[in-house]
PDB file of C-alpha atoms and ligand atoms in Angstrom:
ATOM      1  CA  MET E 402     -21.229 -17.090-206.896  1.00  0.00           C
ATOM      2  CA  SER E 403     -22.112 -20.719-206.258  1.00  0.00           C
ATOM      3  CA  GLU E 404     -20.179 -23.389-208.119  1.00  0.00           C
ATOM      4  CA  LEU E 405     -23.271 -24.227-210.208  1.00  0.00           C
ATOM      5  CA  LYS E 406     -23.777 -20.634-211.215  1.00  0.00           C
ATOM      6  CA  THR E 407     -20.125 -20.262-212.127  1.00  0.00           C
ATOM      7  CA  LEU E 408     -20.132 -23.432-214.211  1.00  0.00           C
ATOM      8  CA  ASN E 409     -23.383 -22.481-215.986  1.00  0.00           C
ATOM      9  CA  SER E 410     -22.150 -19.012-216.839  1.00  0.00           C
ATOM     10  CA  ARG E 411     -18.678 -20.120-217.907  1.00  0.00           C
ATOM     11  CA  PHE E 412     -19.409 -23.388-219.734  1.00  0.00           C
ATOM     12  CA  GLY E 413     -23.216 -23.611-220.231  1.00  0.00           C
ATOM     13  CA  ILE E 414     -24.317 -23.980-223.893  1.00  0.00           C
ATOM     14  CA  ALA E 415     -27.959 -22.944-224.550  1.00  0.00           C
ATOM     15  CA  GLY E 416     -30.111 -25.997-225.178  1.00  0.00           C
ATOM     16  CA  LYS E 417     -27.101 -28.375-225.009  1.00  0.00           C
ATOM     17  CA  LEU E 418     -25.180 -28.135-221.756  1.00  0.00           C
ATOM     18  CA  SER E 419     -26.170 -27.138-218.236  1.00  0.00           C
ATOM     19  CA  PHE E 420     -25.038 -27.915-214.714  1.00  0.00           C
ATOM     20  CA  GLU E 421     -27.141 -29.140-211.829  1.00  0.00           C
ATOM     21  CA  GLN E 422     -26.898 -30.838-208.458  1.00  0.00           C
ATOM     22  CA  VAL E 423     -27.619 -34.557-208.109  1.00  0.00           C
ATOM     23  CA  GLY E 424     -27.470 -35.587-204.451  1.00  0.00           C
ATOM     24  CA  ASP E 425     -24.209 -34.107-203.160  1.00  0.00           C
ATOM     25  CA  LEU E 426     -22.619 -34.026-206.619  1.00  0.00           C
ATOM     26  CA  VAL E 427     -22.318 -31.339-209.291  1.00  0.00           C
ATOM     27  CA  THR E 428     -23.188 -32.796-212.666  1.00  0.00           C
ATOM     28  CA  ALA E 429     -23.132 -31.696-216.310  1.00  0.00           C
ATOM     29  CA  ARG E 430     -26.248 -32.427-218.254  1.00  0.00           C
ATOM     30  CA  VAL E 431     -25.839 -32.788-222.023  1.00  0.00           C
ATOM     31  CA  THR E 432     -28.812 -32.825-224.446  1.00  0.00           C
ATOM     32  CA  SER E 433     -28.296 -32.850-228.155  1.00  0.00           C
ATOM     33  CA  ALA E 434     -30.085 -33.908-231.289  1.00  0.00           C
ATOM     34  CA  PHE E 435     -28.401 -37.320-230.881  1.00  0.00           C
ATOM     35  CA  ALA E 436     -28.365 -38.205-227.231  1.00  0.00           C
ATOM     36  CA  SER E 437     -28.539 -37.213-223.594  1.00  0.00           C
ATOM     37  CA  ALA E 438     -25.968 -37.781-220.905  1.00  0.00           C
ATOM     38  CA  THR E 439     -25.051 -36.714-217.359  1.00  0.00           C
ATOM     39  CA  ILE E 440     -21.503 -36.502-216.109  1.00  0.00           C
ATOM     40  CA  ALA E 441     -20.487 -35.924-212.459  1.00  0.00           C
ATOM     41  CA  LEU E 442     -17.500 -33.677-211.929  1.00  0.00           C
ATOM     42  CA  GLN E 443     -16.461 -35.952-209.044  1.00  0.00           C
ATOM     43  CA  GLY E 444     -14.587 -38.731-210.822  1.00  0.00           C
ATOM     44  CA  ALA E 445     -15.324 -37.169-214.295  1.00  0.00           C
ATOM     45  CA  HIS E 446     -17.886 -39.938-214.053  1.00  0.00           C
ATOM     46  CA  VAL E 447     -20.310 -40.454-216.919  1.00  0.00           C
ATOM     47  CA  MET E 448     -23.559 -41.451-215.087  1.00  0.00           C
ATOM     48  CA  THR E 449     -25.946 -41.840-217.993  1.00  0.00           C
ATOM     49  CA  TRP E 450     -25.896 -41.964-221.775  1.00  0.00           C
ATOM     50  CA  GLN E 451     -28.924 -42.559-223.910  1.00  0.00           C
ATOM     51  CA  PRO E 452     -28.812 -42.146-227.705  1.00  0.00           C
ATOM     52  CA  LYS E 453     -32.125 -40.926-229.192  1.00  0.00           C
ATOM     53  CA  GLY E 454     -34.568 -43.753-229.858  1.00  0.00           C
ATOM     54  CA  GLN E 455     -32.686 -46.241-227.607  1.00  0.00           C
ATOM     55  CA  ALA E 456     -33.162 -47.600-224.111  1.00  0.00           C
ATOM     56  CA  PRO E 457     -30.329 -46.304-221.850  1.00  0.00           C
ATOM     57  CA  VAL E 458     -26.995 -47.823-222.860  1.00  0.00           C
ATOM     58  CA  ILE E 459     -25.209 -47.135-219.593  1.00  0.00           C
ATOM     59  CA  TRP E 460     -26.574 -48.823-216.487  1.00  0.00           C
ATOM     60  CA  LEU E 461     -26.972 -46.748-213.348  1.00  0.00           C
ATOM     61  CA  SER E 462     -28.147 -48.512-210.216  1.00  0.00           C
ATOM     62  CA  LYS E 463     -31.522 -47.362-208.883  1.00  0.00           C
ATOM     63  CA  PHE E 464     -29.782 -47.461-205.462  1.00  0.00           C
ATOM     64  CA  ALA E 465     -26.661 -45.521-206.513  1.00  0.00           C
ATOM     65  CA  LYS E 466     -25.483 -43.000-203.939  1.00  0.00           C
ATOM     66  CA  PHE E 467     -24.352 -39.581-205.125  1.00  0.00           C
ATOM     67  CA  ALA E 468     -22.112 -38.681-202.214  1.00  0.00           C
ATOM     68  CA  LEU E 469     -18.822 -36.827-201.832  1.00  0.00           C
ATOM     69  CA  GLY E 470     -15.903 -39.222-201.714  1.00  0.00           C
ATOM     70  CA  LYS E 471     -17.960 -42.296-202.689  1.00  0.00           C
ATOM     71  CA  SER E 472     -17.888 -44.096-206.021  1.00  0.00           C
ATOM     72  CA  ILE E 473     -21.206 -44.181-207.916  1.00  0.00           C
ATOM     73  CA  ARG E 474     -22.627 -47.664-208.618  1.00  0.00           C
ATOM     74  CA  GLY E 475     -23.008 -47.573-212.363  1.00  0.00           C
ATOM     75  CA  GLY E 476     -21.946 -45.322-215.186  1.00  0.00           C
ATOM     76  CA  VAL E 477     -18.365 -45.139-216.302  1.00  0.00           C
ATOM     77  CA  PRO E 478     -16.127 -45.054-213.187  1.00  0.00           C
ATOM     78  CA  VAL E 479     -12.517 -44.112-214.006  1.00  0.00           C
ATOM     79  CA  CYS E 480     -10.166 -46.527-212.293  1.00  0.00           C
ATOM     80  CA  TRP E 481      -6.765 -44.907-212.012  1.00  0.00           C
ATOM     81  CA  PRO E 482      -3.775 -45.070-211.298  1.00  0.00           C
ATOM     82  CA  TRP E 483      -4.170 -48.769-210.423  1.00  0.00           C
ATOM     83  CA  PHE E 484      -6.776 -51.415-211.142  1.00  0.00           C
ATOM     84  CA  GLY E 485      -8.107 -53.679-208.394  1.00  0.00           C
ATOM     85  CA  PRO E 486      -6.257 -53.752-205.043  1.00  0.00           C
ATOM     86  CA  HIS E 487      -3.065 -51.655-204.838  1.00  0.00           C
ATOM     87  CA  ALA E 488      -0.011 -53.883-205.573  1.00  0.00           C
ATOM     88  CA  ASP E 489       1.607 -53.538-202.118  1.00  0.00           C
ATOM     89  CA  ASN E 490      -0.616 -51.457-199.827  1.00  0.00           C
ATOM     90  CA  ALA E 491      -3.993 -53.040-198.983  1.00  0.00           C
ATOM     91  CA  GLN E 492      -5.007 -49.861-197.096  1.00  0.00           C
ATOM     92  CA  LEU E 493      -5.320 -47.922-200.342  1.00  0.00           C
ATOM     93  CA  PRO E 494      -8.679 -47.903-202.143  1.00  0.00           C
ATOM     94  CA  GLY E 495      -9.470 -50.568-204.698  1.00  0.00           C
ATOM     95  CA  HIS E 496      -9.329 -49.292-208.304  1.00  0.00           C
ATOM     96  CA  GLY E 497      -7.404 -46.130-207.247  1.00  0.00           C
ATOM     97  CA  PHE E 498      -8.685 -42.773-206.136  1.00  0.00           C
ATOM     98  CA  ALA E 499      -9.614 -41.059-209.385  1.00  0.00           C
ATOM     99  CA  ARG E 500     -13.280 -42.028-209.215  1.00  0.00           C
ATOM    100  CA  THR E 501     -13.856 -40.426-205.795  1.00  0.00           C
ATOM    101  CA  VAL E 502     -12.052 -37.094-206.082  1.00  0.00           C
ATOM    102  CA  PRO E 503     -12.921 -33.859-207.782  1.00  0.00           C
ATOM    103  CA  TRP E 504     -11.932 -33.223-211.426  1.00  0.00           C
ATOM    104  CA  GLN E 505     -11.911 -29.784-212.907  1.00  0.00           C
ATOM    105  CA  LEU E 506     -13.793 -29.019-216.097  1.00  0.00           C
ATOM    106  CA  LEU E 507     -11.244 -27.386-218.402  1.00  0.00           C
ATOM    107  CA  ALA E 508     -13.402 -26.875-221.471  1.00  0.00           C
ATOM    108  CA  ALA E 509     -16.799 -27.645-223.031  1.00  0.00           C
ATOM    109  CA  LYS E 510     -17.610 -27.353-226.658  1.00  0.00           C
ATOM    110  CA  ALA E 511     -20.461 -27.959-229.098  1.00  0.00           C
ATOM    111  CA  LEU E 512     -18.760 -29.564-232.108  1.00  0.00           C
ATOM    112  CA  PRO E 513     -19.895 -28.676-235.658  1.00  0.00           C
ATOM    113  CA  ASP E 514     -21.282 -32.191-236.164  1.00  0.00           C
ATOM    114  CA  GLY E 515     -23.701 -31.761-233.215  1.00  0.00           C
ATOM    115  CA  ARG E 516     -21.653 -33.662-230.571  1.00  0.00           C
ATOM    116  CA  VAL E 517     -20.696 -32.139-227.239  1.00  0.00           C
ATOM    117  CA  ARG E 518     -17.253 -32.547-225.772  1.00  0.00           C
ATOM    118  CA  LEU E 519     -16.111 -32.008-222.219  1.00  0.00           C
ATOM    119  CA  ASP E 520     -12.477 -32.014-220.998  1.00  0.00           C
ATOM    120  CA  PHE E 521     -11.734 -32.765-217.379  1.00  0.00           C
ATOM    121  CA  GLU E 522      -8.482 -32.891-215.393  1.00  0.00           C
ATOM    122  CA  LEU E 523      -8.013 -34.666-212.072  1.00  0.00           C
ATOM    123  CA  VAL E 524      -7.330 -32.308-209.257  1.00  0.00           C
ATOM    124  CA  GLN E 525      -4.283 -33.435-207.303  1.00  0.00           C
ATOM    125  CA  ASP E 526      -3.664 -32.421-203.729  1.00  0.00           C
ATOM    126  CA  GLU E 527      -1.764 -33.633-200.672  1.00  0.00           C
ATOM    127  CA  ALA E 528      -4.169 -36.575-200.182  1.00  0.00           C
ATOM    128  CA  THR E 529      -3.797 -37.887-203.779  1.00  0.00           C
ATOM    129  CA  ARG E 530      -0.028 -37.281-203.801  1.00  0.00           C
ATOM    130  CA  ALA E 531       0.238 -39.338-200.573  1.00  0.00           C
ATOM    131  CA  GLN E 532      -1.257 -42.259-202.492  1.00  0.00           C
ATOM    132  CA  TRP E 533       0.490 -41.648-205.859  1.00  0.00           C
ATOM    133  CA  PRO E 534       3.827 -39.894-205.353  1.00  0.00           C
ATOM    134  CA  HIS E 535       4.460 -39.427-209.089  1.00  0.00           C
ATOM    135  CA  ASP E 536       4.277 -36.217-211.000  1.00  0.00           C
ATOM    136  CA  SER E 537       1.538 -36.687-213.603  1.00  0.00           C
ATOM    137  CA  VAL E 538      -1.325 -35.025-215.355  1.00  0.00           C
ATOM    138  CA  VAL E 539      -4.467 -37.065-216.115  1.00  0.00           C
ATOM    139  CA  ARG E 540      -7.306 -35.895-218.317  1.00  0.00           C
ATOM    140  CA  ASN E 541     -10.585 -37.437-219.302  1.00  0.00           C
ATOM    141  CA  THR E 542     -12.368 -36.265-222.445  1.00  0.00           C
ATOM    142  CA  VAL E 543     -16.001 -37.262-222.862  1.00  0.00           C
ATOM    143  CA  THR E 544     -17.706 -36.765-226.234  1.00  0.00           C
ATOM    144  CA  VAL E 545     -21.449 -37.262-226.347  1.00  0.00           C
ATOM    145  CA  GLY E 546     -23.240 -38.014-229.527  1.00  0.00           C
ATOM    146  CA  GLN E 547     -24.888 -41.000-231.184  1.00  0.00           C
ATOM    147  CA  GLU E 548     -21.690 -42.662-230.051  1.00  0.00           C
ATOM    148  CA  LEU E 549     -20.072 -42.090-226.669  1.00  0.00           C
ATOM    149  CA  GLU E 550     -16.343 -41.663-226.610  1.00  0.00           C
ATOM    150  CA  VAL E 551     -14.246 -41.565-223.443  1.00  0.00           C
ATOM    151  CA  GLN E 552     -10.509 -40.791-223.670  1.00  0.00           C
ATOM    152  CA  LEU E 553      -8.193 -41.041-220.654  1.00  0.00           C
ATOM    153  CA  THR E 554      -4.755 -39.490-221.131  1.00  0.00           C
ATOM    154  CA  THR E 555      -1.939 -39.748-218.642  1.00  0.00           C
ATOM    155  CA  THR E 556       1.320 -37.755-218.938  1.00  0.00           C
ATOM    156  CA  ASN E 557       4.339 -38.502-216.807  1.00  0.00           C
ATOM    157  CA  THR E 558       5.506 -34.969-215.908  1.00  0.00           C
ATOM    158  CA  GLY E 559       8.201 -36.206-213.522  1.00  0.00           C
ATOM    159  CA  ASP E 560      11.770 -37.394-214.197  1.00  0.00           C
ATOM    160  CA  ALA E 561      11.364 -41.038-213.286  1.00  0.00           C
ATOM    161  CA  PRO E 562       9.308 -43.836-214.930  1.00  0.00           C
ATOM    162  CA  PHE E 563       6.136 -45.206-213.320  1.00  0.00           C
ATOM    163  CA  GLN E 564       3.664 -48.040-213.855  1.00  0.00           C
ATOM    164  CA  LEU E 565       0.048 -47.317-214.529  1.00  0.00           C
ATOM    165  CA  GLY E 566      -3.030 -49.537-214.161  1.00  0.00           C
ATOM    166  CA  GLN E 567      -6.387 -48.204-215.314  1.00  0.00           C
ATOM    167  CA  ALA E 568      -9.874 -49.028-216.549  1.00  0.00           C
ATOM    168  CA  LEU E 569     -12.940 -47.379-217.902  1.00  0.00           C
ATOM    169  CA  HIS E 570     -15.151 -49.545-215.681  1.00  0.00           C
ATOM    170  CA  THR E 571     -18.294 -49.149-217.770  1.00  0.00           C
ATOM    171  CA  TYR E 572     -21.636 -50.629-216.579  1.00  0.00           C
ATOM    172  CA  PHE E 573     -23.847 -51.453-219.561  1.00  0.00           C
ATOM    173  CA  GLU E 574     -27.591 -51.924-219.523  1.00  0.00           C
ATOM    174  CA  VAL E 575     -28.846 -55.309-220.764  1.00  0.00           C
ATOM    175  CA  GLY E 576     -32.439 -56.619-220.961  1.00  0.00           C
ATOM    176  CA  ASP E 577     -31.585 -59.884-219.223  1.00  0.00           C
ATOM    177  CA  ILE E 578     -28.005 -60.943-218.307  1.00  0.00           C
ATOM    178  CA  ARG E 579     -29.036 -64.630-218.499  1.00  0.00           C
ATOM    179  CA  ARG E 580     -29.600 -64.278-222.266  1.00  0.00           C
ATOM    180  CA  ALA E 581     -26.794 -61.712-223.035  1.00  0.00           C
ATOM    181  CA  THR E 582     -23.353 -62.677-224.301  1.00  0.00           C
ATOM    182  CA  VAL E 583     -20.091 -60.904-224.987  1.00  0.00           C
ATOM    183  CA  ALA E 584     -18.558 -61.515-228.366  1.00  0.00           C
ATOM    184  CA  GLY E 585     -15.005 -60.755-229.525  1.00  0.00           C
ATOM    185  CA  LEU E 586     -13.050 -62.386-226.670  1.00  0.00           C
ATOM    186  CA  GLU E 587     -13.129 -65.898-228.203  1.00  0.00           C
ATOM    187  CA  GLY E 588      -9.716 -67.615-227.832  1.00  0.00           C
ATOM    188  CA  CYS E 589      -8.310 -64.959-225.462  1.00  0.00           C
ATOM    189  CA  GLU E 590      -6.560 -65.984-222.240  1.00  0.00           C
ATOM    190  CA  TYR E 591      -8.128 -64.642-219.024  1.00  0.00           C
ATOM    191  CA  LEU E 592      -7.452 -64.535-215.309  1.00  0.00           C
ATOM    192  CA  ASP E 593     -10.507 -65.905-213.517  1.00  0.00           C
ATOM    193  CA  LYS E 594     -10.923 -63.935-210.292  1.00  0.00           C
ATOM    194  CA  VAL E 595     -13.694 -66.206-209.067  1.00  0.00           C
ATOM    195  CA  ASP E 596     -11.293 -69.197-209.326  1.00  0.00           C
ATOM    196  CA  GLY E 597      -8.298 -67.731-207.419  1.00  0.00           C
ATOM    197  CA  GLY E 598      -6.928 -65.959-210.563  1.00  0.00           C
ATOM    198  CA  ALA E 599      -6.514 -69.217-212.514  1.00  0.00           C
ATOM    199  CA  ARG E 600      -5.391 -68.679-216.172  1.00  0.00           C
ATOM    200  CA  LYS E 601      -7.971 -70.014-218.656  1.00  0.00           C
ATOM    201  CA  ARG E 602      -8.853 -69.652-222.323  1.00  0.00           C
ATOM    202  CA  GLN E 603     -12.228 -68.413-223.553  1.00  0.00           C
ATOM    203  CA  GLN E 604     -14.141 -70.869-225.671  1.00  0.00           C
ATOM    204  CA  GLY E 605     -16.911 -69.211-227.685  1.00  0.00           C
ATOM    205  CA  GLN E 606     -18.782 -66.085-226.560  1.00  0.00           C
ATOM    206  CA  VAL E 607     -18.855 -65.201-222.820  1.00  0.00           C
ATOM    207  CA  ALA E 608     -22.240 -66.253-221.297  1.00  0.00           C
ATOM    208  CA  PHE E 609     -23.469 -65.557-217.737  1.00  0.00           C
ATOM    209  CA  THR E 610     -24.849 -68.138-215.362  1.00  0.00           C
ATOM    210  CA  ARG E 611     -23.110 -67.099-212.096  1.00  0.00           C
ATOM    211  CA  GLU E 612     -20.706 -64.507-210.645  1.00  0.00           C
ATOM    212  CA  THR E 613     -18.217 -63.622-213.404  1.00  0.00           C
ATOM    213  CA  ASP E 614     -15.110 -61.601-212.751  1.00  0.00           C
ATOM    214  CA  ARG E 615     -12.360 -62.014-215.401  1.00  0.00           C
ATOM    215  CA  ILE E 616      -9.407 -60.060-216.782  1.00  0.00           C
ATOM    216  CA  TYR E 617      -9.007 -60.933-220.473  1.00  0.00           C
ATOM    217  CA  LEU E 618      -5.436 -60.448-221.716  1.00  0.00           C
ATOM    218  CA  ALA E 619      -4.084 -59.427-225.101  1.00  0.00           C
ATOM    219  CA  THR E 620      -7.541 -58.433-226.316  1.00  0.00           C
ATOM    220  CA  ARG E 621      -8.097 -57.092-229.809  1.00  0.00           C
ATOM    221  CA  GLY E 622      -9.741 -53.707-229.215  1.00  0.00           C
ATOM    222  CA  CYS E 623     -13.261 -54.590-230.362  1.00  0.00           C
ATOM    223  CA  CYS E 624     -16.039 -56.550-228.663  1.00  0.00           C
ATOM    224  CA  GLY E 625     -19.783 -56.498-228.484  1.00  0.00           C
ATOM    225  CA  ILE E 626     -22.494 -57.111-225.954  1.00  0.00           C
ATOM    226  CA  VAL E 627     -25.172 -59.183-227.775  1.00  0.00           C
ATOM    227  CA  ASP E 628     -28.515 -58.530-226.097  1.00  0.00           C
ATOM    228  CA  PRO E 629     -31.438 -60.447-227.556  1.00  0.00           C
ATOM    229  CA  ALA E 630     -33.838 -59.127-224.882  1.00  0.00           C
ATOM    230  CA  LEU E 631     -33.374 -55.502-226.047  1.00  0.00           C
ATOM    231  CA  ASP E 632     -32.806 -56.650-229.595  1.00  0.00           C
ATOM    232  CA  ARG E 633     -29.451 -54.808-229.939  1.00  0.00           C
ATOM    233  CA  THR E 634     -25.710 -55.172-229.805  1.00  0.00           C
ATOM    234  CA  ILE E 635     -23.475 -52.646-228.077  1.00  0.00           C
ATOM    235  CA  LEU E 636     -20.230 -52.300-229.872  1.00  0.00           C
ATOM    236  CA  ILE E 637     -17.143 -51.428-227.865  1.00  0.00           C
ATOM    237  CA  THR E 638     -13.988 -50.357-229.682  1.00  0.00           C
ATOM    238  CA  SER E 639     -10.799 -49.213-227.921  1.00  0.00           C
ATOM    239  CA  THR E 640      -7.279 -48.033-228.390  1.00  0.00           C
ATOM    240  CA  GLY E 641      -4.354 -48.004-225.920  1.00  0.00           C
ATOM    241  CA  SER E 642      -5.789 -50.940-224.003  1.00  0.00           C
ATOM    242  CA  HIS E 643      -4.818 -54.546-224.098  1.00  0.00           C
ATOM    243  CA  SER E 644      -7.005 -56.043-221.430  1.00  0.00           C
ATOM    244  CA  THR E 645     -10.751 -56.284-221.045  1.00  0.00           C
ATOM    245  CA  VAL E 646     -12.469 -56.915-217.708  1.00  0.00           C
ATOM    246  CA  VAL E 647     -15.899 -58.630-217.734  1.00  0.00           C
ATOM    247  CA  TRP E 648     -17.833 -58.532-214.460  1.00  0.00           C
ATOM    248  CA  ASN E 649     -21.265 -59.380-213.166  1.00  0.00           C
ATOM    249  CA  PRO E 650     -21.576 -59.897-209.383  1.00  0.00           C
ATOM    250  CA  TRP E 651     -24.695 -62.173-209.623  1.00  0.00           C
ATOM    251  CA  THR E 652     -26.911 -62.542-206.555  1.00  0.00           C
ATOM    252  CA  GLU E 653     -24.875 -63.058-203.430  1.00  0.00           C
ATOM    253  CA  LYS E 654     -22.084 -60.518-204.110  1.00  0.00           C
ATOM    254  CA  ALA E 655     -24.578 -57.867-205.333  1.00  0.00           C
ATOM    255  CA  ASP E 656     -26.626 -58.368-202.150  1.00  0.00           C
ATOM    256  CA  LYS E 657     -23.528 -57.617-200.077  1.00  0.00           C
ATOM    257  CA  MET E 658     -22.691 -54.474-201.958  1.00  0.00           C
ATOM    258  CA  GLY E 659     -25.782 -52.637-200.710  1.00  0.00           C
ATOM    259  CA  ASP E 660     -26.201 -50.312-203.723  1.00  0.00           C
ATOM    260  CA  PHE E 661     -27.268 -52.870-206.389  1.00  0.00           C
ATOM    261  CA  GLY E 662     -30.763 -53.666-205.295  1.00  0.00           C
ATOM    262  CA  GLN E 663     -32.086 -57.216-205.452  1.00  0.00           C
ATOM    263  CA  ASP E 664     -32.475 -57.554-209.182  1.00  0.00           C
ATOM    264  CA  GLY E 665     -29.978 -54.964-210.377  1.00  0.00           C
ATOM    265  CA  TYR E 666     -27.463 -57.616-211.503  1.00  0.00           C
ATOM    266  CA  LEU E 667     -30.020 -58.938-214.084  1.00  0.00           C
ATOM    267  CA  ASN E 668     -29.830 -55.696-216.095  1.00  0.00           C
ATOM    268  CA  MET E 669     -26.081 -54.949-216.169  1.00  0.00           C
ATOM    269  CA  VAL E 670     -22.756 -56.192-217.279  1.00  0.00           C
ATOM    270  CA  CYS E 671     -19.405 -54.431-216.928  1.00  0.00           C
ATOM    271  CA  VAL E 672     -17.134 -54.679-219.956  1.00  0.00           C
ATOM    272  CA  GLU E 673     -14.142 -52.582-219.026  1.00  0.00           C
ATOM    273  CA  THR E 674     -11.523 -51.167-221.355  1.00  0.00           C
ATOM    274  CA  ALA E 675      -8.389 -51.605-219.294  1.00  0.00           C
ATOM    275  CA  ASN E 676      -4.684 -51.868-218.709  1.00  0.00           C
ATOM    276  CA  ALA E 677      -4.712 -54.362-215.848  1.00  0.00           C
ATOM    277  CA  ALA E 678      -2.731 -57.235-214.317  1.00  0.00           C
ATOM    278  CA  GLU E 679       0.283 -57.995-216.557  1.00  0.00           C
ATOM    279  CA  ASP E 680      -0.916 -55.348-218.974  1.00  0.00           C
ATOM    280  CA  VAL E 681      -0.013 -52.307-216.794  1.00  0.00           C
ATOM    281  CA  VAL E 682       1.560 -49.463-218.788  1.00  0.00           C
ATOM    282  CA  ALA E 683       5.202 -48.416-218.165  1.00  0.00           C
ATOM    283  CA  LEU E 684       5.342 -44.672-218.665  1.00  0.00           C
ATOM    284  CA  ALA E 685       8.832 -43.099-219.066  1.00  0.00           C
ATOM    285  CA  ALA E 686       9.496 -39.458-217.958  1.00  0.00           C
ATOM    286  CA  GLY E 687       7.778 -37.052-220.373  1.00  0.00           C
ATOM    287  CA  GLU E 688       5.715 -39.760-222.028  1.00  0.00           C
ATOM    288  CA  THR E 689       1.948 -39.701-222.551  1.00  0.00           C
ATOM    289  CA  HIS E 690      -0.384 -42.663-222.777  1.00  0.00           C
ATOM    290  CA  THR E 691      -3.921 -42.451-224.172  1.00  0.00           C
ATOM    291  CA  MET E 692      -6.666 -45.054-223.738  1.00  0.00           C
ATOM    292  CA  THR E 693      -9.905 -44.590-225.618  1.00  0.00           C
ATOM    293  CA  ALA E 694     -13.171 -46.405-225.510  1.00  0.00           C
ATOM    294  CA  GLN E 695     -15.981 -45.776-227.958  1.00  0.00           C
ATOM    295  CA  TYR E 696     -19.515 -47.251-227.565  1.00  0.00           C
ATOM    296  CA  ARG E 697     -22.265 -47.475-230.129  1.00  0.00           C
ATOM    297  CA  VAL E 698     -25.468 -49.425-230.590  1.00  0.00           C
ATOM    298  CA  ILE E 699     -26.190 -51.622-233.544  1.00  0.00           C
ATOM    299  CA  ALA E 700     -29.889 -52.179-233.858  1.00  0.00           C
ATOM    300  CA  ALA E 701     -30.358 -55.889-233.846  1.00  0.00           C
ATOM    301  CA  ALA E 702     -28.727 -58.423-231.541  1.00  0.00           C
ATOM    302  CA  GLY E 703     -26.635 -61.213-233.100  1.00  0.00           C
TER     303      GLY E 703
HETATM  304  C1  BG6 Z1242     -14.442 -55.129-211.161  1.00  0.00           C
HETATM  305  C2  BG6 Z1242     -13.522 -56.091-210.444  1.00  0.00           C
HETATM  306  O1  BG6 Z1242     -13.698 -54.430-212.113  1.00  0.00           O
HETATM  307  O2  BG6 Z1242     -15.017 -54.214-210.254  1.00  0.00           O
HETATM  308  C3  BG6 Z1242     -14.343 -56.811-209.363  1.00  0.00           C
HETATM  309  O3  BG6 Z1242     -12.984 -57.052-211.388  1.00  0.00           O
HETATM  310  C4  BG6 Z1242     -15.000 -55.782-208.445  1.00  0.00           C
HETATM  311  O4  BG6 Z1242     -13.494 -57.704-208.639  1.00  0.00           O
HETATM  312  C5  BG6 Z1242     -15.831 -54.873-209.275  1.00  0.00           C
HETATM  313  O5  BG6 Z1242     -15.766 -56.444-207.457  1.00  0.00           O
HETATM  314  C6  BG6 Z1242     -16.555 -53.704-208.463  1.00  0.00           C
HETATM  315  O6  BG6 Z1242     -15.591 -53.050-207.728  1.00  0.00           O
HETATM  316  P1  BG6 Z1242     -16.060 -51.808-206.780  1.00  0.00           P
HETATM  317  O7  BG6 Z1242     -14.789 -51.416-206.081  1.00  0.00           O
HETATM  318  O8  BG6 Z1242     -16.649 -50.769-207.687  1.00  0.00           O
HETATM  319  O9  BG6 Z1242     -17.081 -52.401-205.884  1.00  0.00           O
END
């Protein structure tokens, strides 16, 4: 039986969950009374999420490639087990390997309240172990409803401690980045990656007039994307994360990336629930760390 047939017969839920091919990737399509979503098994990567009556909340580039071993431009890439460049080996892929390898679907369930939950586990093999020689199990649980919840859980199954960097690198759809702001980071220190990593302090809400690439430290677990163009605020709440990355490539960098399109940057912003830079997690043998991000739309901006 083909992989799609097997998935549909084992996990399909009539009217709520089915599996289909998008480009080279196998994806789960969720439709419920509250929302629709698609999730690629490669990377356990949420590609779309649209609550009923809303414009899409998650941005997916019109030029995204759905190819084996390549990260999708948009959605909710899972950066794991490091964030950004690897600490001491520049040959290893930026943001880790979790977003470009297969994950196995362990379970899918229609919850009594109408939400649909999918549990994925990263498939480890020789190639992943060569990059990350630590015994660990990592799971990603995606719950689709009027809110979207993504929960990344890492267990150290070995007998030595390790350090973990990670992010739910979520691309959000905005009506016009030049008018959008991010609230909830006021007063936080950040590392400014477009200014050589200089340490600065945020004054007021974050506004966008040029390339923005910042790691906010000691963040409070709640922030919002205020979007006057779409007349809504996207609320982001998190647990198990103490850093928040805010990124928009603006024109020049987006041009170089090749999968943004010319105007793509105008309609997106990444606000990433993370453990990055000095906020990496030290995980002792036998310990589990859980990082959760929850997204919901509040009707009016501001
Ligand atoms: C952000 C980083 O999280 O991801 C940026 O802070 C980076 O520096 C961006 O450019 C996109 O990364 P990638 O690997 O998906 O192109």
